[in-house]
Coordinates of C-alpha atoms in Angstrom, one line a residue:
Chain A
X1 CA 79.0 115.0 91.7
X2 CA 81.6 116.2 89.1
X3 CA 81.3 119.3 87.5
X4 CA 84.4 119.6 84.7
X5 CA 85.1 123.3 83.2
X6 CA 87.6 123.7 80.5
X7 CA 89.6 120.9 81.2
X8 CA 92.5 120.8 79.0
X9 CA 95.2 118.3 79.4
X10 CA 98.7 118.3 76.6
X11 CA 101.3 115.5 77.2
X12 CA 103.8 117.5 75.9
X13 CA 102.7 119.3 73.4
X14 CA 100.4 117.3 72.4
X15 CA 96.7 118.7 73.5
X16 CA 94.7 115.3 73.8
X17 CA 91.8 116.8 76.1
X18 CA 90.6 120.5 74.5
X19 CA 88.2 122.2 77.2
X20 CA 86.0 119.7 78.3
X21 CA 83.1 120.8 79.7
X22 CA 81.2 118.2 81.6
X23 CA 78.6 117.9 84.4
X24 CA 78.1 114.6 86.2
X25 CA 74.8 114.3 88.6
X26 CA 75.1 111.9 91.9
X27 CA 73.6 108.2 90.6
X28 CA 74.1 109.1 86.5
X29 CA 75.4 106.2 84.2
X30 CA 77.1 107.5 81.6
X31 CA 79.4 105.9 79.5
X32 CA 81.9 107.4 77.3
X33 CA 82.4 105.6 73.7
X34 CA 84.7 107.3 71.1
X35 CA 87.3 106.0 68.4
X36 CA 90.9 105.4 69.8
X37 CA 93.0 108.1 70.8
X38 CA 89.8 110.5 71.2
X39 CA 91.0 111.3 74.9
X40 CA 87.9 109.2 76.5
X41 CA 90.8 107.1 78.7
X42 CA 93.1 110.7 79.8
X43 CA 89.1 112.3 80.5
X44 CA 88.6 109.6 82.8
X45 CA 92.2 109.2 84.8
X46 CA 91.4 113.5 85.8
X47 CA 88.1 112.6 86.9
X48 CA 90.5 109.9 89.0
X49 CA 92.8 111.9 89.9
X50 CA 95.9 109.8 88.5
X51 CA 96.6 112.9 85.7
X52 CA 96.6 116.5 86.7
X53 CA 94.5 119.2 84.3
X54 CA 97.2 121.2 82.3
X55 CA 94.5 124.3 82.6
X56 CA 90.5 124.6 83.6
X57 CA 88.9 123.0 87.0
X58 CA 87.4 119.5 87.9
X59 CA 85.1 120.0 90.9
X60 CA 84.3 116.7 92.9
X61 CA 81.2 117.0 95.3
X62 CA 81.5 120.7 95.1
X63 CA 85.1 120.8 96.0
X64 CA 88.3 121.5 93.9
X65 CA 89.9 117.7 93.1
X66 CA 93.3 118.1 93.6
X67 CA 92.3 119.2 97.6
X68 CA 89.9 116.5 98.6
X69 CA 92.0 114.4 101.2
X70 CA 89.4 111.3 101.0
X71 CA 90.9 109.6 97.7
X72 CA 88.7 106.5 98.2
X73 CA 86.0 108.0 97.3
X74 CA 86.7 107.6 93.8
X75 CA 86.6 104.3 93.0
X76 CA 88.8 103.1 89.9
X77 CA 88.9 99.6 87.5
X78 CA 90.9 99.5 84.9
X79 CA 91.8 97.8 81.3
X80 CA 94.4 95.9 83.0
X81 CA 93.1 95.0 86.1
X82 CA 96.2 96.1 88.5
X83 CA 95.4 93.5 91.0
X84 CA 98.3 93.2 94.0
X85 CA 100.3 90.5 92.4
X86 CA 102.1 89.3 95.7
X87 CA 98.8 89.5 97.7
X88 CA 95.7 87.2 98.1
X89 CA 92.3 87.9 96.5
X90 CA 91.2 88.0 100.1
X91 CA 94.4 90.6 100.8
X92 CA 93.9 92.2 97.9
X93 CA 90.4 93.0 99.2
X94 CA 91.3 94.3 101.9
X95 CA 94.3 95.8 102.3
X96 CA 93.0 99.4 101.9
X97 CA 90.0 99.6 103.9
X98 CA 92.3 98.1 107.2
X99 CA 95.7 100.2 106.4
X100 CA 93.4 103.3 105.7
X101 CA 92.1 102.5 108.7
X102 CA 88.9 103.1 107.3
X103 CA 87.1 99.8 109.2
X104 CA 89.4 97.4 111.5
X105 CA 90.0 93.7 110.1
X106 CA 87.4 92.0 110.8
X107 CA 84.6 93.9 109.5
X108 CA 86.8 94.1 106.2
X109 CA 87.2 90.3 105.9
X110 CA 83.5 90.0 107.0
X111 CA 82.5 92.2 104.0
X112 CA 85.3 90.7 101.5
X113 CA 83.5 87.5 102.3
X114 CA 80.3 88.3 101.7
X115 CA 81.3 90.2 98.6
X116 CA 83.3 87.0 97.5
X117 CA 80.3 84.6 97.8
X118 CA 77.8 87.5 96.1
X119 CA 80.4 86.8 93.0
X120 CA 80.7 83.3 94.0
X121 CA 84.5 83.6 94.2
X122 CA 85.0 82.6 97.8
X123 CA 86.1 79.8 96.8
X124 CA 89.6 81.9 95.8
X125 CA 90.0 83.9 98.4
X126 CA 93.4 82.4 99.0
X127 CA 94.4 82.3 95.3
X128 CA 96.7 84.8 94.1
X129 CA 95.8 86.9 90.7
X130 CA 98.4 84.8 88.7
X131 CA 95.8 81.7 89.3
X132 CA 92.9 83.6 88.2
X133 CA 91.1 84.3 84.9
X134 CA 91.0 87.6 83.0
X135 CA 87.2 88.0 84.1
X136 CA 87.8 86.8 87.5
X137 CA 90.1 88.9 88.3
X138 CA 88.2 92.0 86.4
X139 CA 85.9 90.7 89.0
X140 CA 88.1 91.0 91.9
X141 CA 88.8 94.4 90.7
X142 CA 85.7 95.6 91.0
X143 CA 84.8 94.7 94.4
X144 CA 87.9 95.6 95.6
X145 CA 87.0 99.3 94.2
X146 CA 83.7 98.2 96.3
X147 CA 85.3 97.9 99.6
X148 CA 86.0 101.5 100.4
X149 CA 82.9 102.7 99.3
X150 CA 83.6 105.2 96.9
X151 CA 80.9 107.8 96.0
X152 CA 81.6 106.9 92.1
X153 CA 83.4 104.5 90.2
X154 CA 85.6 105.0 86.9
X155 CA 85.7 102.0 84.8
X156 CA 88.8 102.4 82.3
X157 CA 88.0 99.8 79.5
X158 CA 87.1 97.1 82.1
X159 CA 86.9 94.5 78.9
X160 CA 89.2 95.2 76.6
X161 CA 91.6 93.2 77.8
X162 CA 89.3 90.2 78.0
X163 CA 88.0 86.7 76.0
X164 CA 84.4 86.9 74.7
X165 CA 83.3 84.6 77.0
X166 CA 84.4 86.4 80.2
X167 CA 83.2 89.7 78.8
X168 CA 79.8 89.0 79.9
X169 CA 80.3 87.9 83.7
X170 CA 82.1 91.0 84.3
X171 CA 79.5 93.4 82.4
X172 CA 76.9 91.7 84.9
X173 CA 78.1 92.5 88.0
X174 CA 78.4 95.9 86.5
X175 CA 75.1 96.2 85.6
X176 CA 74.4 94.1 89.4
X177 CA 76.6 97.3 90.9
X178 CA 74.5 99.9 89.0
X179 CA 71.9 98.9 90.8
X180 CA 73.1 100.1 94.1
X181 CA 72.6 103.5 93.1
X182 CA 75.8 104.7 92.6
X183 CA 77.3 107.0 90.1
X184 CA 79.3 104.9 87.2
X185 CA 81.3 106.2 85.1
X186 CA 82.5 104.0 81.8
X187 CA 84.8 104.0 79.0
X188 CA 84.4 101.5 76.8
X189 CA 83.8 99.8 73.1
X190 CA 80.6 97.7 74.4
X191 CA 78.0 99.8 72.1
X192 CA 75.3 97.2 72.9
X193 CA 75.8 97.3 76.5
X194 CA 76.5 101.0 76.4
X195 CA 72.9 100.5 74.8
X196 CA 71.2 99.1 77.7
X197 CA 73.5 100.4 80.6
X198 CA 73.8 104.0 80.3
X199 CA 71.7 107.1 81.4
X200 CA 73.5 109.0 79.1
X201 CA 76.0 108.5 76.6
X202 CA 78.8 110.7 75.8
X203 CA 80.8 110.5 72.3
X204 CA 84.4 112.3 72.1
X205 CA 86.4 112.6 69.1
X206 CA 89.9 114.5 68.5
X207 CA 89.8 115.7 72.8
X208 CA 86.4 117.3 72.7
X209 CA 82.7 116.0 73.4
X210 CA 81.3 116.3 70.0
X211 CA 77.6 114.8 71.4
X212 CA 76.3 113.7 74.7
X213 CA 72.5 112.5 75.5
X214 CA 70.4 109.8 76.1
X215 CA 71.4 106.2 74.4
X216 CA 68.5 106.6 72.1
X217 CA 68.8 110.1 71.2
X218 CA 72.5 109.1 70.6
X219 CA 72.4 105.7 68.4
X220 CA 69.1 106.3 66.8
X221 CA 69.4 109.8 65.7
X222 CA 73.0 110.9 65.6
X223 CA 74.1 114.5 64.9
X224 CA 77.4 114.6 63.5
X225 CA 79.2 112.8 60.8
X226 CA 81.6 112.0 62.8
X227 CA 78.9 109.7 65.1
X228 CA 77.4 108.1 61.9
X229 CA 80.6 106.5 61.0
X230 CA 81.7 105.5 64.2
X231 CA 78.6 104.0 64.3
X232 CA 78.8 102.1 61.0
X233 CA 81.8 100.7 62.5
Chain B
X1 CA 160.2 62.3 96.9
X2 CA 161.6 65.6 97.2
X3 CA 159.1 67.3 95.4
X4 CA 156.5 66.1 98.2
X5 CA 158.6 66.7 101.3
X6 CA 159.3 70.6 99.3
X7 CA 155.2 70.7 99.6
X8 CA 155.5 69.6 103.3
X9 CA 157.7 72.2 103.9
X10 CA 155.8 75.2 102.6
X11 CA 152.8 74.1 104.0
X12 CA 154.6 74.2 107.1
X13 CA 156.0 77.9 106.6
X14 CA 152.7 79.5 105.3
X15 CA 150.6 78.4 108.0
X16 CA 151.7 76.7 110.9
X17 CA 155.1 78.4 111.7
X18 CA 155.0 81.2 113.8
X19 CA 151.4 80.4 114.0
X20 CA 150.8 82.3 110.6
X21 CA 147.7 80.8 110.1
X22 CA 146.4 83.3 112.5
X23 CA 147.3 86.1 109.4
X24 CA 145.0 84.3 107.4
X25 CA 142.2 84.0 109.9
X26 CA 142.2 87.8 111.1
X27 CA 142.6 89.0 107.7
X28 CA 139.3 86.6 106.5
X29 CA 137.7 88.5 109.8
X30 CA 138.5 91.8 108.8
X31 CA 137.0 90.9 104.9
X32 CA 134.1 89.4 106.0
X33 CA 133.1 92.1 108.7
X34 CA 134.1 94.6 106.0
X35 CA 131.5 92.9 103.0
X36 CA 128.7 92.3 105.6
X37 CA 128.9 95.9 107.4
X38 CA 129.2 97.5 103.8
X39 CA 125.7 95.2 102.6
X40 CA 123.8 96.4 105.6
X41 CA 125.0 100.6 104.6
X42 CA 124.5 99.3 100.9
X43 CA 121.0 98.4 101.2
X44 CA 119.8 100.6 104.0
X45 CA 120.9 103.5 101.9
X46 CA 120.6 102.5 98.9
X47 CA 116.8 101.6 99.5
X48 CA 116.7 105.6 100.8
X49 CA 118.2 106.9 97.8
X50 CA 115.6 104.3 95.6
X51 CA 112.8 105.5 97.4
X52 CA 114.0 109.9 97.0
X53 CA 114.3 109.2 93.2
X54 CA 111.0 107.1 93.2
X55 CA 109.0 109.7 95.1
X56 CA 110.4 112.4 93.4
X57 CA 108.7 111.0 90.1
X58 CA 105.3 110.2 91.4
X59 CA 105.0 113.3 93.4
X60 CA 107.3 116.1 91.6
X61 CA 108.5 117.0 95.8
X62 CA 111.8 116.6 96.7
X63 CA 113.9 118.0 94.0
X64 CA 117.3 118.8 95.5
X65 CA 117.3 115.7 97.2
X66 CA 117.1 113.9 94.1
X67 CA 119.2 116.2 92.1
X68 CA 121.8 114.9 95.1
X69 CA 121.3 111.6 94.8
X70 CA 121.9 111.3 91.3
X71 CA 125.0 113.4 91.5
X72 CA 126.6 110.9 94.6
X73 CA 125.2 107.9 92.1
X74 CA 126.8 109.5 88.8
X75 CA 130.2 109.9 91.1
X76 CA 130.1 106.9 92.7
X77 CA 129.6 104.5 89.7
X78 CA 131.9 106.9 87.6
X79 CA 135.3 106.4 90.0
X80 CA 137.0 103.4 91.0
X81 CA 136.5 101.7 94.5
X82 CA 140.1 102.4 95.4
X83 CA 140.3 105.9 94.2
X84 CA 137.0 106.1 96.9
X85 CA 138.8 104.5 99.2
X86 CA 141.6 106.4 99.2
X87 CA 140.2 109.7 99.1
X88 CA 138.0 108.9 101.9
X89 CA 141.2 108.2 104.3
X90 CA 143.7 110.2 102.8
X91 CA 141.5 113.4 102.3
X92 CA 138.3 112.9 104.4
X93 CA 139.7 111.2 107.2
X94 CA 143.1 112.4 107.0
X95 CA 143.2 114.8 110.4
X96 CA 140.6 112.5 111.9
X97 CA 141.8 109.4 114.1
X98 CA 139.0 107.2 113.0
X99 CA 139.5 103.1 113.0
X100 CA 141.1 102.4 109.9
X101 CA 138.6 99.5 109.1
X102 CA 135.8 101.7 109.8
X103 CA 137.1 103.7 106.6
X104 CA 136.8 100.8 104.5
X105 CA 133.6 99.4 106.2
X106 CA 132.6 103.4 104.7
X107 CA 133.9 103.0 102.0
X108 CA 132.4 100.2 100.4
X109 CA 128.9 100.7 101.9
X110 CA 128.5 104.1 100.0
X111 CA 129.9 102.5 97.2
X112 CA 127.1 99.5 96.9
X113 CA 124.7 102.2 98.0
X114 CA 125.1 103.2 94.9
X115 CA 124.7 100.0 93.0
X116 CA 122.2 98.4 95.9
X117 CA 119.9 101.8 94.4
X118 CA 119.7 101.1 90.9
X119 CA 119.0 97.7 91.5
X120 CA 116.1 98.3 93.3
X121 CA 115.0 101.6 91.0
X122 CA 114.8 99.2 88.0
X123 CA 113.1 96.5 90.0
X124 CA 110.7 99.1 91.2
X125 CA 110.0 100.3 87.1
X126 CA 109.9 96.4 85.9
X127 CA 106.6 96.6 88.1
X128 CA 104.8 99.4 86.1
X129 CA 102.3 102.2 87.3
X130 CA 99.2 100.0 87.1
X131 CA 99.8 98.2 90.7
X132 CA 100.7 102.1 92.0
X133 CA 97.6 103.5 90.8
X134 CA 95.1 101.1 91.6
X135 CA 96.6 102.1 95.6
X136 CA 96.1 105.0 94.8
X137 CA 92.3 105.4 93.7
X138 CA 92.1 103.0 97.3
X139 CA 93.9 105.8 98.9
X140 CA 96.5 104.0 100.1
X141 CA 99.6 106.4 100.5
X142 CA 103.1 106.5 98.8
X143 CA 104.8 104.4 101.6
X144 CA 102.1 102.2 102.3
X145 CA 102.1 101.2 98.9
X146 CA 106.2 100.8 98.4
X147 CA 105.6 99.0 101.6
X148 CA 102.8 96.5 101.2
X149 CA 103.0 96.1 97.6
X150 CA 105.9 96.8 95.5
X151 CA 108.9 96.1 97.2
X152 CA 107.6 92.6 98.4
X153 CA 107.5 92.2 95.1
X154 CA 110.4 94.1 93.6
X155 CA 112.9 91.8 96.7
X156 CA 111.7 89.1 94.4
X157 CA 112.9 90.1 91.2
X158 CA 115.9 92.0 91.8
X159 CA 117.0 89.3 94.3
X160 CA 119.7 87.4 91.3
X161 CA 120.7 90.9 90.8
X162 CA 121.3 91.9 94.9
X163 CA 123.1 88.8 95.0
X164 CA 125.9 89.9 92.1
X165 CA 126.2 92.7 93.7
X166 CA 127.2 91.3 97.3
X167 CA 129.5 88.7 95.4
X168 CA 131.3 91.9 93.4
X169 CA 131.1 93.3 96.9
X170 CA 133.1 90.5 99.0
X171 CA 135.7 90.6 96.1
X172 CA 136.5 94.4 96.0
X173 CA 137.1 94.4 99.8
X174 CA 140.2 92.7 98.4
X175 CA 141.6 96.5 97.6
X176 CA 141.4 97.4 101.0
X177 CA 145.1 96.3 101.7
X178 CA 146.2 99.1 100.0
X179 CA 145.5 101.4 102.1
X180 CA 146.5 98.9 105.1
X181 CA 143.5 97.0 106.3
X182 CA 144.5 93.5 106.7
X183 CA 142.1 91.8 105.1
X184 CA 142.4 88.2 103.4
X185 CA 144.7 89.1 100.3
X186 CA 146.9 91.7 102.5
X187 CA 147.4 88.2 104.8
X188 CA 148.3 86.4 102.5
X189 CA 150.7 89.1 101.2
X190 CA 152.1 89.4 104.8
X191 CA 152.5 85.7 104.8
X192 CA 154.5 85.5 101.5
X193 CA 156.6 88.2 102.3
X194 CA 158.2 86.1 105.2
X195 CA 158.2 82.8 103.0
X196 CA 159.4 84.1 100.3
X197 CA 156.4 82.1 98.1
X198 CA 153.2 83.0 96.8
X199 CA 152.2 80.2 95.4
X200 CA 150.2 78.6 98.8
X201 CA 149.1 81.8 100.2
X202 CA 147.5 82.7 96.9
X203 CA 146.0 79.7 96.5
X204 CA 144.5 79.3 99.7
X205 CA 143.2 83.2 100.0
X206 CA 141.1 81.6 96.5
X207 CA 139.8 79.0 97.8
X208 CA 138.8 81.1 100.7
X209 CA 137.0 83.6 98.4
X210 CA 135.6 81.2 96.2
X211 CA 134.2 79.1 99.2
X212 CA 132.3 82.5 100.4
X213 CA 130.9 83.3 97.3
X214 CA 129.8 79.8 96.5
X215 CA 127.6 79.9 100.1
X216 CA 126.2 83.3 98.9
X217 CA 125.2 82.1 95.7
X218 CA 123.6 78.9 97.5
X219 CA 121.9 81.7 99.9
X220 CA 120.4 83.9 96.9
X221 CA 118.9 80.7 95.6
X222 CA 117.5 79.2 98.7
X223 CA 116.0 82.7 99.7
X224 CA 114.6 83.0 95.7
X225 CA 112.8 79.6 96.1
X226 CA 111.6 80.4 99.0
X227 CA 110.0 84.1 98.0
X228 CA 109.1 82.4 94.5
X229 CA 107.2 79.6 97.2
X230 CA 105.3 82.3 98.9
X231 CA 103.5 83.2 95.5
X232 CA 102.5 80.0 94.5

C-alpha cells in the first residue's frame, strides 16, 4: 500500500522527519505512538498528502503520491475533527461523494443513512456540528472519511481532543471499522488500545523510527532506552 | 416672527424655486448609482483578487498574478480616493471621451476592490486549514471547497465588516464633485451657489446621507440574522 523511502521533511530549517523508511502492507493496523514533537503527526499528513516530502519518495499503491489523481482514496480524521461548520451532519456526509461525482445523491444519502443509524446518529442528521459532542462529531468524522471509500484511513490523534467518557465510543467504531478489512493508520497516545488494536506498532522519537513490531514484541520487550521510558510514562 | 418667515423664505430658494429640488434629486441619483455600481466592481473583483492570493498559498501556482494583486492592493490602499480619481480622468481617460460618471463608477469600484479583498482574505484565514484539509483528503477541489464550504461561511463573518466598508463607500462618492460629477454634495453646492446659503443645503444633503447609511446598517443586520438563522 505505502512504501515510504527516505522521507525527509524540514519546516524551515528545522528537519522534523530524518529519512523514514517505511513499508505499509494492504489491511495492516499500525499505530504510531511517540513522545510530542517526535514527527508521528508531519509522518502521517505525507502519507495524506496535506505536506509535501522536502527529499526521498512515498509510493501509494505502487505509484508516486504527489501523481495519483484519486485523492479520496486516502481517507483522513483528524485531532480536531474539521467537520463543515455551515453544513448538516447529513451534508457533511455527503457533500464529497455527490460533488465528486463519485455516486449521485441518492445513493449517497442512502448510504449516509445507513451509516448514521449503524452509529445510531440518525437521529442528527439535520443537526449542525456546533450541536454536537466532541465524540459525536469525531464520529461523524469518521464516517464521513467512510463515504468515499478510501483504500486507507489516517487517524491524526482522533482523541486527543476529547473527554474521557467520549474517548471510548469513538475508539469502538474504530476498532468496528477495522474490522472491514481496511488498512488504518493511527497516531495516537492510547497505549492500551494501541495494545489491543494494532498489527504492528511503530515508535518514533527525534523524526526517525527508533522500533517498529508487533504490540507485544514492542511493550513487553522493548529495545531502546528511549522506549523504556516512554513507557514508564 | 421674522426669524420664521426668514426660514420660509430659504426653504423656498433651496428647493422649490426654479424647481431646485430637482439638483438635489439628480445629484442623490448620480451618488447612489455611483456607491451601488462601485459595490457590485468591489466585491466581484475583490472576491477575484481574494481567491488569486488564496490559491496562490495553498497551491504555490499563480505567482505573477498574485505578486500583481498585491502591488494594485499596496497602491490602492496607499493613495487617497481623490488622487485615484483624478488620475484616472485626468491621465487615464484624458484623450478618451468616456461618460464622466462612468470614471467615478471606476474609480471607486477598484478602490473597494481593494478593501472588499482583504476583508474577505482575513475572513477566509479566521476559518483555519482544518475545514480545507479535511476537503481535501475527500478530494473535493480548491473551488469546490471555497465554494461549498468557506465562503458560506466566511459571508457570515465578514458581513459587519462588508457593511463598513459600503457605508465608507456611499460617503467617499462625496469627492466625486471635484472632478464634476454631480452627485449629492456637488447639488447642494450648485444650490448654495445661487442662494447664497449653505446652511439648508448642507443640512438636508446630511440628512440625506445619514438616512442611506442608517437603511444599510438596518440591511447588514437583517441579512446577519438571517445567515446567523441558517446555522442554528
Amino acid at each position: 500500500m505505502y512504501e515510504v523511502k527516505k522521507l525527509v521533511k524540514k519546516f524551515g530549517k528545522v528537519e522534523v522527519l530524518k529519512k523514514i523508511d517505511l513499508v505499509v502492507e494492504n489491511g495492516e493496523k499500525i499505530v504510531i505512538i511517540g513522545p510530542s514533537g517526535s514527527g508521528k503527526s508531519t509522518l502521517l499528513r505525507c502519507l495524506g498528502r496535506l505536506e509535501k516530502a522536502t527529499s526521498g519518495k512515498i509510493n501509494f499503491c505502487d505509484k508516486d503520491i504527489n501523481k495519483i489523481s484519486k485523492t479520496h482514496e486516502i481517507g483522513m480524521v483528524f485531532q480536531s475533527f474539521n467537520l463543515f461548520e455551515n453544513l448538516t451532519v447529513l451534508e457533511n456526509i455527503t457533500l464529497a461523494p455527490i460533488k465528486t461525482k463519485l455516486m449521485n445523491k441518492e445513493t449517497a444519502i442512502e448510504k449516509a443513512k445507513d451509516y448514521l443509524k449503524k452509529i445510531k446518529l440518525d437521529d442528527k442528521e439535520n443537526a449542525y456540528p456546533a450541536d454536537l459532542s466532541g465524540g459525536q462529531k469525531q464520529r461523524v468524522a469518521i464516517i464521513r472519511a467512510l463515504m468515499t471509500d478510501p483504500k486507507v484511513i489516517l487517524f491524526d490523534e482522533p482523541t486527543s481532543a476529547l473527554d474521557r467518557e467520549m474517548i471510548e465510543e469513538v475508539l469502538n467504531l474504530m476498532e468496528e471499522v477495522a474490522k472491514s478489512g481496511i488498512t488504518m493508520i493511527v497516531v495516537t497516545h492510547e497505549l492500551n488500545f494501541a495494545y489491543n488494536f494494532a498489527t504492528k506498532i511503530i515508535f518514533m522519537d527525534d523524526g526517525k523510527i527508533l522500533e517498529s513490531g508487533s504490540p507485544q514484541e514492542l511493550f513487553n520487550n522493548p529495545q531502546t532506552e528511549r522506549l523504556k521510558e516512554f513507557l514508564k510514562n | 416672527m421674522s426669524f420664521f418667515n426668514e426660514i420660509g423664505d430659504m426653504f423656498y430658494k433651496t428647493f422649490i424655486y426654479e424647481n431646485r429640488y430637482l439638483y438635489f434629486l439628480d445629484g442623490l441619483k448620480n451618488t447612489l448609482i455611483i456607491a451601488l455600481l462601485a459595490v457590485i466592481i468591489g466585491i466581484v473583483l475583490g472576491m477575484v483578487i481574494s481567491l488569486i492570493k488564496d490559491y496562490n498559498k495553498e497551491t504555490k501556482h499563480l505567482k505573477v498574478l498574485t505578486k500583481i494583486c498585491d502591488f494594485y492592493v499596496y497602491i490602492i490602499r496607499g493613495t487617497p480616493v481623490l488622487l485615484q480619481l483624478m488620475i484616472l480622468y485626468y491621465v487615464v481617460f484624458k484623450s478618451i471621451d468616456i461618460p464622466i460618471l462612468l470614471v467615478g463608477i471606476l474609480t471607486f469600484g477598484l478602490n473597494s476592490a481593494a478593501y472588499v479583498s482583504e476583508i474577505i482574505r482575513s475572513g477566509i484565514l479566521s476559518i483555519g486549514d482544518g475545514q480545507k484539509e479535511a476537503a481535501k483528503t475527500l478530494g473535493l477541489s480548491y473551488f469546490q471547497t471555497m465554494r461549498y464550504i468557506i465562503f458560506p461561511q466566511v459571508l457570515r463573518s465578514m458581513l459587519p465588516a462588508l457593511g463598513n466598508e459600503f457605508i465608507t463607500l456611499l460617503k467617499d462618492t462625496s469627492v466625486a464633485g471635484y472632478i464634476g460629477i454631480v452627485e449629492l454634495l456637488k447639488a447642494s453646492d450648485i444650490v448654495s451657489s445661487r442662494t447664497y446659503d449653505y446652511f439648508f443645503p448642507l443640512i438636508v444633503s446630511a440628512l440625506i446621507y445619514l438616512f442611506f447609511t442608517f437603511l444599510l446598517v438596518r440591511l447588514m443586520r437583517m441579512l446577519e440574522r438571517k445567515l446567523n438563522h441558517v446555522r442554528s
